[in-house]
Coordinates of C-alpha atoms in Angstrom, one line a residue:
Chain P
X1 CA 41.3 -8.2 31.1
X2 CA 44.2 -7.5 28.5
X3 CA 44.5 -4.0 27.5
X4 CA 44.2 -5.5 23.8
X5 CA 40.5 -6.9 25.0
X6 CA 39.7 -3.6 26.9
X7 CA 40.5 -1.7 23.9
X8 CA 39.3 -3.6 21.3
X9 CA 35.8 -4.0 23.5
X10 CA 36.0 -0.2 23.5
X11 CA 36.8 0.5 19.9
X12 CA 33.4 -2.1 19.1
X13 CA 31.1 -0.2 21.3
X14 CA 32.1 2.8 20.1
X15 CA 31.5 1.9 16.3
X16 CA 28.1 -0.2 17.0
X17 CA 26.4 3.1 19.4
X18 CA 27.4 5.2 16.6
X19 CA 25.9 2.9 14.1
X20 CA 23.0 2.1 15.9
X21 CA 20.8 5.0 15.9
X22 CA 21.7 6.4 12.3
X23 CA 20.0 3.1 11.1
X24 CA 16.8 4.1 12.6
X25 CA 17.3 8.0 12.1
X26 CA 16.7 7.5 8.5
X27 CA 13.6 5.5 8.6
X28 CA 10.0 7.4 7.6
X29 CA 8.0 6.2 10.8
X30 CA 6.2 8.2 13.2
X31 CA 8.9 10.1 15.5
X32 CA 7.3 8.8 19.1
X33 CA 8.2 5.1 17.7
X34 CA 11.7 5.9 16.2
X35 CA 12.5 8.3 19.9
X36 CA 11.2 4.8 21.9
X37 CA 13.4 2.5 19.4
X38 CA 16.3 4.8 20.0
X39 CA 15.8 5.2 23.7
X40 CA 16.1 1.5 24.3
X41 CA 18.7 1.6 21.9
X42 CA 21.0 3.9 23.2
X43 CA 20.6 2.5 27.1
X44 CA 24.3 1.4 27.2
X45 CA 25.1 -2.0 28.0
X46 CA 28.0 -4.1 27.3
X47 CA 27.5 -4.9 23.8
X48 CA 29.3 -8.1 24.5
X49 CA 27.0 -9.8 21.3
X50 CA 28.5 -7.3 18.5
X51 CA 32.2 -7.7 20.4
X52 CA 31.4 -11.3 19.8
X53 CA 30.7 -11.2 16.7
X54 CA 33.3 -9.0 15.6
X55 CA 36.0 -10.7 17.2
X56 CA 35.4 -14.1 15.7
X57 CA 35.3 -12.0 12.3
X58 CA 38.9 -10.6 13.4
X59 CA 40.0 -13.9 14.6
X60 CA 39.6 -15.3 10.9
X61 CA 41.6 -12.2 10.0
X62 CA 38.9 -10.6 8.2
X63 CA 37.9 -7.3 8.4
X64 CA 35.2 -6.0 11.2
X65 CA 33.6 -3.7 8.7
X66 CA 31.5 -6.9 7.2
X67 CA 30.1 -7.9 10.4
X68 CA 29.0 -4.1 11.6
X69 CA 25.3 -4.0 10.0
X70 CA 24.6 -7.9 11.4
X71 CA 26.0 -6.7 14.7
X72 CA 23.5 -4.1 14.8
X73 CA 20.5 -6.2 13.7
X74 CA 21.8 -8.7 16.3
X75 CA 21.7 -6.0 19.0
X76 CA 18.7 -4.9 18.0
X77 CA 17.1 -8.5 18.9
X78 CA 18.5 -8.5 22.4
X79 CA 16.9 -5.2 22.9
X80 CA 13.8 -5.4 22.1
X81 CA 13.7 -8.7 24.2
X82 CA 14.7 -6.4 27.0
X83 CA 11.7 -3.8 26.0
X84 CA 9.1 -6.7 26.3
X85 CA 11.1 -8.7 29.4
X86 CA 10.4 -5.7 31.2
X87 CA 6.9 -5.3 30.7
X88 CA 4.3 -5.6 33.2
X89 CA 2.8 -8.2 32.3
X90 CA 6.4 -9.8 31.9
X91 CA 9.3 -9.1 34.9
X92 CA 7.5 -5.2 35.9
X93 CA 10.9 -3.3 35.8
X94 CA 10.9 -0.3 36.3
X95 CA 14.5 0.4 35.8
X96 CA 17.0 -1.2 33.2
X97 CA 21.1 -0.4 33.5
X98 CA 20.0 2.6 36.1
X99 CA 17.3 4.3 33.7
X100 CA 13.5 4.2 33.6
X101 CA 12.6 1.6 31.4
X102 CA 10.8 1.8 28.0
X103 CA 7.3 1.8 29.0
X104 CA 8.2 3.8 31.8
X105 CA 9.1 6.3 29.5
X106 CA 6.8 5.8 26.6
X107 CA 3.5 4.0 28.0
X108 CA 3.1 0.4 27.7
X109 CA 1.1 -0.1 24.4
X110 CA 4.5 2.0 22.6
X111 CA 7.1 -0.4 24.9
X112 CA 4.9 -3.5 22.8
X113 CA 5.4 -1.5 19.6
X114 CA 8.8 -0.4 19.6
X115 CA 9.7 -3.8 20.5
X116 CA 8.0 -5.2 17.3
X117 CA 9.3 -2.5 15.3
X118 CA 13.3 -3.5 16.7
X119 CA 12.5 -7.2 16.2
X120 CA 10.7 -6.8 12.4
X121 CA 13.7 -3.8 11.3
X122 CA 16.5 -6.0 12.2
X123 CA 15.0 -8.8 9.8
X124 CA 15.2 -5.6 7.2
X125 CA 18.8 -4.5 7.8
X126 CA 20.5 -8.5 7.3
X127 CA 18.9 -8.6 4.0
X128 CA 19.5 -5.1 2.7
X129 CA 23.2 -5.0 4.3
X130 CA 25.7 -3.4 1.5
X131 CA 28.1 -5.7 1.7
X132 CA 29.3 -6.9 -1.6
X133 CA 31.8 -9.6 -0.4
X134 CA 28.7 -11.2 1.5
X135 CA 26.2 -13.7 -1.1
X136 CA 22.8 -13.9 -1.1
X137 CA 23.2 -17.5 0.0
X138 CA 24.9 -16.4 3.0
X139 CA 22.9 -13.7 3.9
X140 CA 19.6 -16.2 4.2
X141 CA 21.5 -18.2 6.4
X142 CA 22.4 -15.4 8.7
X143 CA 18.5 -14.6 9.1
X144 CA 17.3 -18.2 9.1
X145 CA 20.1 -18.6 12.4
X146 CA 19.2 -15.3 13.8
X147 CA 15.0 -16.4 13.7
X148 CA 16.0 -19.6 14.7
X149 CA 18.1 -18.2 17.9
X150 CA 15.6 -15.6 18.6
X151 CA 12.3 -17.5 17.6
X152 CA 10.0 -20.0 19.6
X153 CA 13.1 -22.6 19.6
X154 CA 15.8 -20.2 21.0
X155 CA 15.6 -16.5 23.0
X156 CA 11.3 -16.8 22.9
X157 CA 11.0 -20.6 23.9
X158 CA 14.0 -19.8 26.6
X159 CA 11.9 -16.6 28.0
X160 CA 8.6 -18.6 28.4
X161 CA 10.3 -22.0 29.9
X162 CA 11.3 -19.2 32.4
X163 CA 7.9 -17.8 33.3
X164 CA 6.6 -21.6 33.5
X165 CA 9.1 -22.6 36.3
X166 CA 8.8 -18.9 38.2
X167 CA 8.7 -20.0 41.9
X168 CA 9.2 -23.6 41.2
X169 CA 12.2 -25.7 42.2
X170 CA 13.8 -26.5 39.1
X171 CA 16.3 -29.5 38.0
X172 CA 19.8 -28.4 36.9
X173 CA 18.8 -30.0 33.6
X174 CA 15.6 -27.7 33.7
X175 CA 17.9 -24.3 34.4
X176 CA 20.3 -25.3 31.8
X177 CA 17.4 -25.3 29.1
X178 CA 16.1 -21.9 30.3
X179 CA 19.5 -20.4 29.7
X180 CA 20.8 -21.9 26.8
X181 CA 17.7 -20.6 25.1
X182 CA 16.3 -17.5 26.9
X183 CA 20.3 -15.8 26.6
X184 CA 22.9 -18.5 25.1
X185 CA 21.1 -19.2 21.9
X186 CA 21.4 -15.2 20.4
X187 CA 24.9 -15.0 22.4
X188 CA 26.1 -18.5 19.9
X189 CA 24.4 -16.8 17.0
X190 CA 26.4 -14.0 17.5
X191 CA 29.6 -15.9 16.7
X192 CA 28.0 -18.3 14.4
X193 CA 26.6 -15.3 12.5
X194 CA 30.4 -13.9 12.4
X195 CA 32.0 -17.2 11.2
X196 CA 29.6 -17.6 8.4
X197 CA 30.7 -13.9 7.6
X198 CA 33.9 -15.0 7.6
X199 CA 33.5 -17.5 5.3
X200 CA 34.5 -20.3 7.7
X201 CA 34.1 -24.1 6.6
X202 CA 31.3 -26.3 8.2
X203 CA 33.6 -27.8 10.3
X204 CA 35.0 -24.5 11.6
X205 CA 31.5 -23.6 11.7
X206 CA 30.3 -26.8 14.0
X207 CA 33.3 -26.2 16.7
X208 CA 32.7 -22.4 17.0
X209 CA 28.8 -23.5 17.2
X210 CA 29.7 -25.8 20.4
X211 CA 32.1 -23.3 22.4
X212 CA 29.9 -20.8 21.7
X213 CA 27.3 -23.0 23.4
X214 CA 29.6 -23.6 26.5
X215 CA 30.4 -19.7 26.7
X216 CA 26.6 -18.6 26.8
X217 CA 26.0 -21.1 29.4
X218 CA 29.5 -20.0 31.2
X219 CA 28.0 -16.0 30.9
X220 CA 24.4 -17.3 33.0
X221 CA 26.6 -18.5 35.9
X222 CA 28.7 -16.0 36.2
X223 CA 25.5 -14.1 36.2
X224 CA 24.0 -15.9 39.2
X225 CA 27.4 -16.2 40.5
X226 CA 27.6 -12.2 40.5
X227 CA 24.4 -11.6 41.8
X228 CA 25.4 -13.6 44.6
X229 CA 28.8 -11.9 45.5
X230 CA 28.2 -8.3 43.6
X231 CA 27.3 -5.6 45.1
X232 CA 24.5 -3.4 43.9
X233 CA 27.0 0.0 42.6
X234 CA 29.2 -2.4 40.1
X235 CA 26.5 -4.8 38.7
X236 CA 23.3 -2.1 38.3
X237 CA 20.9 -4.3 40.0
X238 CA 19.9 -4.7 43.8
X239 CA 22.4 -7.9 44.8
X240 CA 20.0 -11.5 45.2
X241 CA 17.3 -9.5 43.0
X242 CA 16.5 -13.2 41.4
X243 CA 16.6 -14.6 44.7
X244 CA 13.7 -11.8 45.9
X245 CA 11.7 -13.2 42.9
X246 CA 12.3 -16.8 44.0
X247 CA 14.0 -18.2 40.8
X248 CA 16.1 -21.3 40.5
X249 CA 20.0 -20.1 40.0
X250 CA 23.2 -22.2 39.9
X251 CA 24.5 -21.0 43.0
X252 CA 20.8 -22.1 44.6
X253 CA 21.0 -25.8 43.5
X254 CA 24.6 -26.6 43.4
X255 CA 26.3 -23.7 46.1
X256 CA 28.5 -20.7 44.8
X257 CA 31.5 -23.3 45.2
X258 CA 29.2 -26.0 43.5
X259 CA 28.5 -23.2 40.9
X260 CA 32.0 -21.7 40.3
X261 CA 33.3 -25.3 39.8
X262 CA 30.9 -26.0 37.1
X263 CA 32.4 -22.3 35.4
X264 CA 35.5 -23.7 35.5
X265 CA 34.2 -27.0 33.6
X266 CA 32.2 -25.1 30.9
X267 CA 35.2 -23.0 30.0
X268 CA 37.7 -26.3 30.3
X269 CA 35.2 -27.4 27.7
X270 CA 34.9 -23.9 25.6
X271 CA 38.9 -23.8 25.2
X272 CA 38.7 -27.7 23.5
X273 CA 36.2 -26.7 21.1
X274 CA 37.6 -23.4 20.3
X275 CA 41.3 -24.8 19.6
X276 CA 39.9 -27.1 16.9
X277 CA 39.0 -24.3 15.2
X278 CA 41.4 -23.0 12.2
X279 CA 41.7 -19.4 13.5
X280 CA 43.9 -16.8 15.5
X281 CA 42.4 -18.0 18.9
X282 CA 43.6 -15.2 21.0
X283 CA 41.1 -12.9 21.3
X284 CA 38.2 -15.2 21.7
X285 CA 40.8 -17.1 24.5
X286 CA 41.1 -13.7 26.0
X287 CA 37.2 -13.2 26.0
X288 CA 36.3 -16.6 27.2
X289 CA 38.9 -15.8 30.4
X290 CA 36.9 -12.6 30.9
X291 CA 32.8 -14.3 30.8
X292 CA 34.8 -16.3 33.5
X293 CA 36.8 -13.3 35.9
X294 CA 34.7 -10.6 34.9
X295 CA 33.5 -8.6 38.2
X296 CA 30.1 -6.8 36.7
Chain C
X1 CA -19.2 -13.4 -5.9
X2 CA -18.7 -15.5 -9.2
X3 CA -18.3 -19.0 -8.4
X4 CA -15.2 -19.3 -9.5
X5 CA -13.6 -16.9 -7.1
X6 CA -15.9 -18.6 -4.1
X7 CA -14.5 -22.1 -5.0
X8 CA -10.7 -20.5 -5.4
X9 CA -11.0 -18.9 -1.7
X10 CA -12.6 -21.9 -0.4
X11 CA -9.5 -23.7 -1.6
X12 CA -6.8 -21.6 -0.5
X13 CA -8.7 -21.1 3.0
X14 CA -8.3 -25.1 2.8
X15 CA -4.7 -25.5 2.2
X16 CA -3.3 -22.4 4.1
X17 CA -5.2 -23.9 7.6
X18 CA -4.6 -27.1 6.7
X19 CA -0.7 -26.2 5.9
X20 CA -0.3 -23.3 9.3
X21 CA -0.5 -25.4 12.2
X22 CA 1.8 -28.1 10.8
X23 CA 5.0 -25.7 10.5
X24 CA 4.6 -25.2 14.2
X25 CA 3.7 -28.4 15.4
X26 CA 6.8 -29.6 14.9
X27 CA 9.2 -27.5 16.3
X28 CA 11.5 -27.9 19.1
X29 CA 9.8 -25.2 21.8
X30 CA 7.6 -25.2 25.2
X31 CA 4.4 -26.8 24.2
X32 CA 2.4 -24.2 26.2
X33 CA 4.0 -21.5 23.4
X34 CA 3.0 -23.5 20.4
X35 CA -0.6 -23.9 22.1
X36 CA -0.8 -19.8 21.9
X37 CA 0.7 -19.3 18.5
X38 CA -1.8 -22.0 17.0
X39 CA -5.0 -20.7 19.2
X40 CA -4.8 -17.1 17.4
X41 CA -3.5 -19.2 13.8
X42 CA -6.6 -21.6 13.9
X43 CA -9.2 -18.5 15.0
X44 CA -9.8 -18.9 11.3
X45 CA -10.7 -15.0 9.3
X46 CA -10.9 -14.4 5.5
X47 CA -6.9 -15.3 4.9
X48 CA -7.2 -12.5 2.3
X49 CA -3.6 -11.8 2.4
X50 CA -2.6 -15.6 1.0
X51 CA -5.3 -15.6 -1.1
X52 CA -4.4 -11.8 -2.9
X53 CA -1.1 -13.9 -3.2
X54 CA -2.1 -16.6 -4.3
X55 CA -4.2 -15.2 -6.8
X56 CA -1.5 -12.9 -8.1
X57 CA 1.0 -16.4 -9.1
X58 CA -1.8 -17.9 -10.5
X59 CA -2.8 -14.5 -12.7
X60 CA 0.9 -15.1 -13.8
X61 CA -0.4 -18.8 -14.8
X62 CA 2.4 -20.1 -12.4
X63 CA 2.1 -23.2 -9.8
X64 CA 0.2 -22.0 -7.0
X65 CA 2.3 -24.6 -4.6
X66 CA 5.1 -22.3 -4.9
X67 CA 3.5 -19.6 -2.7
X68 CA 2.2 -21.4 0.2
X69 CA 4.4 -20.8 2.3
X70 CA 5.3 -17.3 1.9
X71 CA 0.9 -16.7 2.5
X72 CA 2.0 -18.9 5.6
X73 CA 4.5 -16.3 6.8
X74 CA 2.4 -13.7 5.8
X75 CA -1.1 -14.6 7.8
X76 CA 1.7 -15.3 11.0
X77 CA 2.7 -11.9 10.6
X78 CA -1.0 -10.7 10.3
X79 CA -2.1 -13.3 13.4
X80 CA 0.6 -11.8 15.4
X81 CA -0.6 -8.1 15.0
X82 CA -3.4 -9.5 15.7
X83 CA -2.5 -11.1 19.2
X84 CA -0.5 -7.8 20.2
X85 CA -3.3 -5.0 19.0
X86 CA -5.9 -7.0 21.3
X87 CA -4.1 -6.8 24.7
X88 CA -5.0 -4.8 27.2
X89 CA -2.3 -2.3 26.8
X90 CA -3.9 -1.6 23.1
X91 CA -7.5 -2.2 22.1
X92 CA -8.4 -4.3 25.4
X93 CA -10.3 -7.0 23.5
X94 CA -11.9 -9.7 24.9
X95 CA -13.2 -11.5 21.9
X96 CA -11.7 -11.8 18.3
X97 CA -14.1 -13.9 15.4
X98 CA -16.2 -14.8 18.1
X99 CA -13.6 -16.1 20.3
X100 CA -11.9 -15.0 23.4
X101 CA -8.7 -13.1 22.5
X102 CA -5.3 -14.9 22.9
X103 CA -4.6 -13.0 26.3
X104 CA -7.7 -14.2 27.6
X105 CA -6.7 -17.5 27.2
X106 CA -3.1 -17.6 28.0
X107 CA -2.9 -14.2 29.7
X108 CA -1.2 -11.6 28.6
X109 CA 2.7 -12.4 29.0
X110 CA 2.1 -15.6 26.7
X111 CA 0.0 -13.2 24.4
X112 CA 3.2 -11.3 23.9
X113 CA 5.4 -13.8 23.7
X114 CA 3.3 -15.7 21.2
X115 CA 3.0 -12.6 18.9
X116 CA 6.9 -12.1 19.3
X117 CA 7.6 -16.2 18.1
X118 CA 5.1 -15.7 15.1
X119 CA 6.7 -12.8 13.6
X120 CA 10.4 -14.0 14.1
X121 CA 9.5 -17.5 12.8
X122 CA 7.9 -16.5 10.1
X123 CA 10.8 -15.1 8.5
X124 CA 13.0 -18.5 9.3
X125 CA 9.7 -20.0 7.2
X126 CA 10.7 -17.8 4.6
X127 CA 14.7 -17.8 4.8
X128 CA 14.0 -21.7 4.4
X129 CA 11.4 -22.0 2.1
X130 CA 12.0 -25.5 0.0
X131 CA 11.1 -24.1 -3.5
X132 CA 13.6 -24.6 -5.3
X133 CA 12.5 -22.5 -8.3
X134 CA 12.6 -19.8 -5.7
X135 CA 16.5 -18.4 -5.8
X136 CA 18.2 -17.0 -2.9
X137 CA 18.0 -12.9 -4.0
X138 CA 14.2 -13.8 -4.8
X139 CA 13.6 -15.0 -1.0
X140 CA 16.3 -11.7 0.1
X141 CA 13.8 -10.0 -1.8
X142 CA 10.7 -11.4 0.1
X143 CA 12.3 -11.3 3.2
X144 CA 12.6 -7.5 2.6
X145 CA 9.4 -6.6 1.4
X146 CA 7.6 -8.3 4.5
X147 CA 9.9 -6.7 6.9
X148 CA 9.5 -3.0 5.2
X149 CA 5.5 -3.8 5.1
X150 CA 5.0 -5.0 8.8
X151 CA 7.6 -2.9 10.1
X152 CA 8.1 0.5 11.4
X153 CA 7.8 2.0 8.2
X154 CA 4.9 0.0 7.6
X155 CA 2.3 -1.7 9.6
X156 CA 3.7 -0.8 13.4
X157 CA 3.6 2.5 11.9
X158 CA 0.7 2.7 11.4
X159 CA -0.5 1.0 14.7
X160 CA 1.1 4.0 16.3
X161 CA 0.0 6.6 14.4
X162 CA -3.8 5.0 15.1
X163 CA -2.9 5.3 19.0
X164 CA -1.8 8.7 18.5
X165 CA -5.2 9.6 16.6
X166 CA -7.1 8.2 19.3
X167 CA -9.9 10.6 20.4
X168 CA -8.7 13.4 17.9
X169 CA -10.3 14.6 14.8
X170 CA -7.9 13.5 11.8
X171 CA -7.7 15.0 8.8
X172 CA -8.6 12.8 5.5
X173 CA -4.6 12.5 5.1
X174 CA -4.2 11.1 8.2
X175 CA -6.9 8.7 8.2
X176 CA -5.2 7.3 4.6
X177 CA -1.6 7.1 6.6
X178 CA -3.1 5.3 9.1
X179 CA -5.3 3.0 6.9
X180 CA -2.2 2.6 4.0
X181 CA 0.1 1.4 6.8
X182 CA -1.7 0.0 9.4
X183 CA -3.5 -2.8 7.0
X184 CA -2.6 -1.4 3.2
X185 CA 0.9 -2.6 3.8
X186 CA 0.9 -6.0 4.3
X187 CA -2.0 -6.5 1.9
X188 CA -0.3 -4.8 -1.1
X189 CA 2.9 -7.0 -0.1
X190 CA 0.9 -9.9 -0.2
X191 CA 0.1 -9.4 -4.1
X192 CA 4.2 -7.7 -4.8
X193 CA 5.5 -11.3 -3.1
X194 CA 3.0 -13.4 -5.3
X195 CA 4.6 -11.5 -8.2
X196 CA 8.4 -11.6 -6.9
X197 CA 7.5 -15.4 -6.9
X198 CA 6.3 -15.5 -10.1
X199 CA 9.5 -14.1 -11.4
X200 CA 7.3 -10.7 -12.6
X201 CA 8.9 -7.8 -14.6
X202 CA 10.3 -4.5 -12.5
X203 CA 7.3 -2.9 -14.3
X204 CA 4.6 -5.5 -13.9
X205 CA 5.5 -5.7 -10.1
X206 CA 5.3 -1.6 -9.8
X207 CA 1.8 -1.5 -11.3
X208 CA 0.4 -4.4 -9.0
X209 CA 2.0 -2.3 -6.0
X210 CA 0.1 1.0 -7.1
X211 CA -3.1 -1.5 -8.0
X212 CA -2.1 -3.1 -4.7
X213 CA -2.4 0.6 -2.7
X214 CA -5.5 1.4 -4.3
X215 CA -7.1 -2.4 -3.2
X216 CA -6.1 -1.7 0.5
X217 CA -7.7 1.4 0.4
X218 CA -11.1 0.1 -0.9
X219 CA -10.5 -2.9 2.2
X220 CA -10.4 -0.1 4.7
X221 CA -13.5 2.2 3.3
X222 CA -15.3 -0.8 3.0
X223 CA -14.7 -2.0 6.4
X224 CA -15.6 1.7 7.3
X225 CA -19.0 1.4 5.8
X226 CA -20.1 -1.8 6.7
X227 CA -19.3 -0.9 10.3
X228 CA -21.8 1.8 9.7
X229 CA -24.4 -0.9 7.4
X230 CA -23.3 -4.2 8.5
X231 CA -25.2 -5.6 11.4
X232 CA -23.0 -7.4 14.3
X233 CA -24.0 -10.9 13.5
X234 CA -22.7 -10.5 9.8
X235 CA -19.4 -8.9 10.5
X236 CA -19.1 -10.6 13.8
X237 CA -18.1 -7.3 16.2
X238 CA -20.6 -5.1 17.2
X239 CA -21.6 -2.7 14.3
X240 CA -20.3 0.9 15.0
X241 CA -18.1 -0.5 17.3
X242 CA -15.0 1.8 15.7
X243 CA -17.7 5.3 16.5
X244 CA -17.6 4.0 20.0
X245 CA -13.7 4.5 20.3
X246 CA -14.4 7.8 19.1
X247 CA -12.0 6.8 16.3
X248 CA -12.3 8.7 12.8
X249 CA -13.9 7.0 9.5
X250 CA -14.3 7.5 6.3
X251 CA -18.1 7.6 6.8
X252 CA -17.4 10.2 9.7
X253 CA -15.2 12.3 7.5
X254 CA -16.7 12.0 4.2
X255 CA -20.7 11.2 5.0
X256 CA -21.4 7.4 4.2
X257 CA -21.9 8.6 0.4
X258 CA -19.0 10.1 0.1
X259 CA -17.1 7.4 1.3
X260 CA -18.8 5.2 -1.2
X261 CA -17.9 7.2 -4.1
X262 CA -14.6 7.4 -2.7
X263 CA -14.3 3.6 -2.5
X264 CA -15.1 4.0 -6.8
X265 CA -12.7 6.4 -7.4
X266 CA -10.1 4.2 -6.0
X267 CA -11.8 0.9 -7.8
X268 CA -11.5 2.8 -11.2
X269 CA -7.6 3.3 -10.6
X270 CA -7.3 0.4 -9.1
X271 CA -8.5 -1.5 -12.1
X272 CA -6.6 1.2 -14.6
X273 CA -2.6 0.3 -12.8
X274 CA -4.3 -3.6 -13.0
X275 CA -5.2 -3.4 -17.0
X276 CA -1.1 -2.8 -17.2
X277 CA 0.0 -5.5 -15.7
X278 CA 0.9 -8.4 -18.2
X279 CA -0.9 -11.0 -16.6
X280 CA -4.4 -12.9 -17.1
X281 CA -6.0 -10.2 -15.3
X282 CA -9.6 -11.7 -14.2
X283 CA -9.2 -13.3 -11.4
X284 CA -7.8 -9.9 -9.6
X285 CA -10.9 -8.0 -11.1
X286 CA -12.9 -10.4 -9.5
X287 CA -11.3 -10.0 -6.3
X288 CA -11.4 -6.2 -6.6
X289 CA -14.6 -6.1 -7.0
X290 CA -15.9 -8.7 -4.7
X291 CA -13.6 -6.1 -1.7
X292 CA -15.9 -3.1 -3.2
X293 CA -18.9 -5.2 -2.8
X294 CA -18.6 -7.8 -0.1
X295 CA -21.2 -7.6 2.7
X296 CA -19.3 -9.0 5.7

């Protein structure tokens, strides 16, 4: 990683963990909800969907500052999708990134609720952002591809097409839709969302759309591809814990060599898309280079 | 009931489960998902929230079309709640109207996930709403007020302030926090969106939401006292099912006299904030009283 990206990465997760909590500080809800929201919240993570966002923002040479709120709605999304992954009736983890997990914490029936209340609030914050240079027009759009990513067609139909084929074999074809939409759909959104921010054309728009596509689906196998090789200190989670639960994984149907070569073709792809696109390409280069190297 | 307001409910009843299924039959998602969302959709109910909003755009002698699909977004959002406050990390309920909850039927990790895809799809339904009389800061607007009301400031707020009451004595003050967010949220939006559609005055739409706040109310005492008077094959749960839970009422609280003269205190205001409004107002009267004197 460049020390631009590591810094830049840095500077963005600083700014969204500061911002994240004082949006839910404020609200008038009972404090148990608000402390489970913020828990979840406040778990760390790479923030890699705001850093997306932001960067394509930066990468049309526009300034961060208009994409902060939708990154925090965004990452709101992904966590409450962890809250409710995590439940029992769901994957029954008990921890997340090295700490109990919500309902651990807070009881089940406030995990379901705190979940509901991240998912509904985010809806909230895209159409009350304070952003003047943003239209109305364009802020519909950004929730109509945020519902769409994170709805029954994207992150919801992606999370139960993955329960269906638990302990199954599964078809490459059958893997690839799981991913694109239980992860890849909200991690395209995210630099969707911050090229309609930018006021990018359609065309702009379509090309960023497609790498963005071939970048979520890079991220899942260098998932699988980690929890292969990792070990269990740099990546947070026993090594093979997908294997222990019997899922399909690229490395599974095609081999790790099978699977890093089909990486290396999703990114080959990601770069062509991305270089039709009328922008500073540099950082999103530098990030696509990283999905693929990255050791945790 | 005046016949007029019977053949009006019959009609929106009609049109709203004739119009709910067919926004999620076609979409693009795992056909075991759309099975779940439409189970809990089609269990049928009064669909009193499209109907208060549907009642409010035509009190405003505007097109009734124009609302559908914001009462479609609406009963999603009440289905959902629904789905999640009958699993058995919440109530536990095996039956719902007669019919075997949604977790009963698709166990519980569907139940989730089906309650998760109704709520983020419905406000894609709303973000892309094809009225065009409707203009982008009116559905900005909508898209607020239904995330404020079934939010954490709203109805998951009040969810969790009912689980935190569980087994305790509450205080009158409490029980009307619970009661004002739990349900009286989403029903007053119901009647502040018909108005937003109807392109209402700022004044006209804050004296429907104080009319609105009153008219939840009188749905909760209500429900309180025919829970005491009702018998279970009228109301269709066991009557006094709520004392069993050890839960508070109005009856409890109040005696079941007092919590009738309560439910007339808040009629007589409700109608006063109504009698403001600049609207054709007897169609709402009718519906007002009909919730202070309905027997099921």
């Amino acid at each position: 990683m460049t020390e631009e990206l590591t810094s830049f990465l840095q500077e963005i997760k600083y700014d969204i963990e500061e911002r994240l909590p004082k949006h839910l500080e404020q609200l008038r809800a009972p404090l148990v909800l608000k402390d489970a929201m913020i828990y979840s919240l406040n778990a760390g993570g790479k923030r890699i969907r705001p850093a997306l966002l932001l960067a394509t923002i930066k990468s049309f040479e526009k300034p961060i500052r208009s994409g902060l709120d939708m990154a925090c709605a965004i990452e709101m999304i992904h966590t409450y999708s962890l809250i409710h992954d995590d439940l029992p009736a769901m994957d029954d983890d008990d921890l997340r990134r090295g700490k109990p997990t919500n309902h651990k914490v807070f009881g089940e029936a406030m995990a379901i609720l705190a979940g509901d209340a991240l998912l509904t609030y985010s809806f909230e914050l895209v159409a009350t952002m304070n952003e003047k240079e943003i239209t109305a027009t364009q802020k519909l759009l950004l929730i109509q591809e945020l519902a769409k990513a994170a709805g029954p067609e994207g992150m919801v139909g992606g999370q139960v097409a993955d329960i269906e084929g638990e302990n199954q074999a599964l078809t490459l074809e059958e893997l690839v839709y799981i991913h694109q939409h239980k992860t890849g759909e909200l991690l395209a959104m995210s630099i969707v969302a911050g090229a309609i921010i930018a006021g990018a054309t359609t065309d702009d728009i379509r090309n960023l759309r497609l790498f963005a596509k071939e970048l979520g689906l890079m991220f899942q196998i260098k998932d699988d591809i980690l929890d292969v090789e990792g070990d269990t200190e740099t990546i947070g989670k026993p090594s093979g814990s997908d294997d222990g639960n019997n899922k399909s994984t690229y490395p599974n149907l095609l081999g790790l060599n099978g699977a890093k070569k089909k990486l290396d073709e999703h990114m080959l792809r990601a770069k062509e898309y991305l270089y039709n696109v009328n922008m500073n390409h540099e950082l999103l280069l530098t990030l696509t280079t990283y999905v693929a190297e990255r050791d945790h």
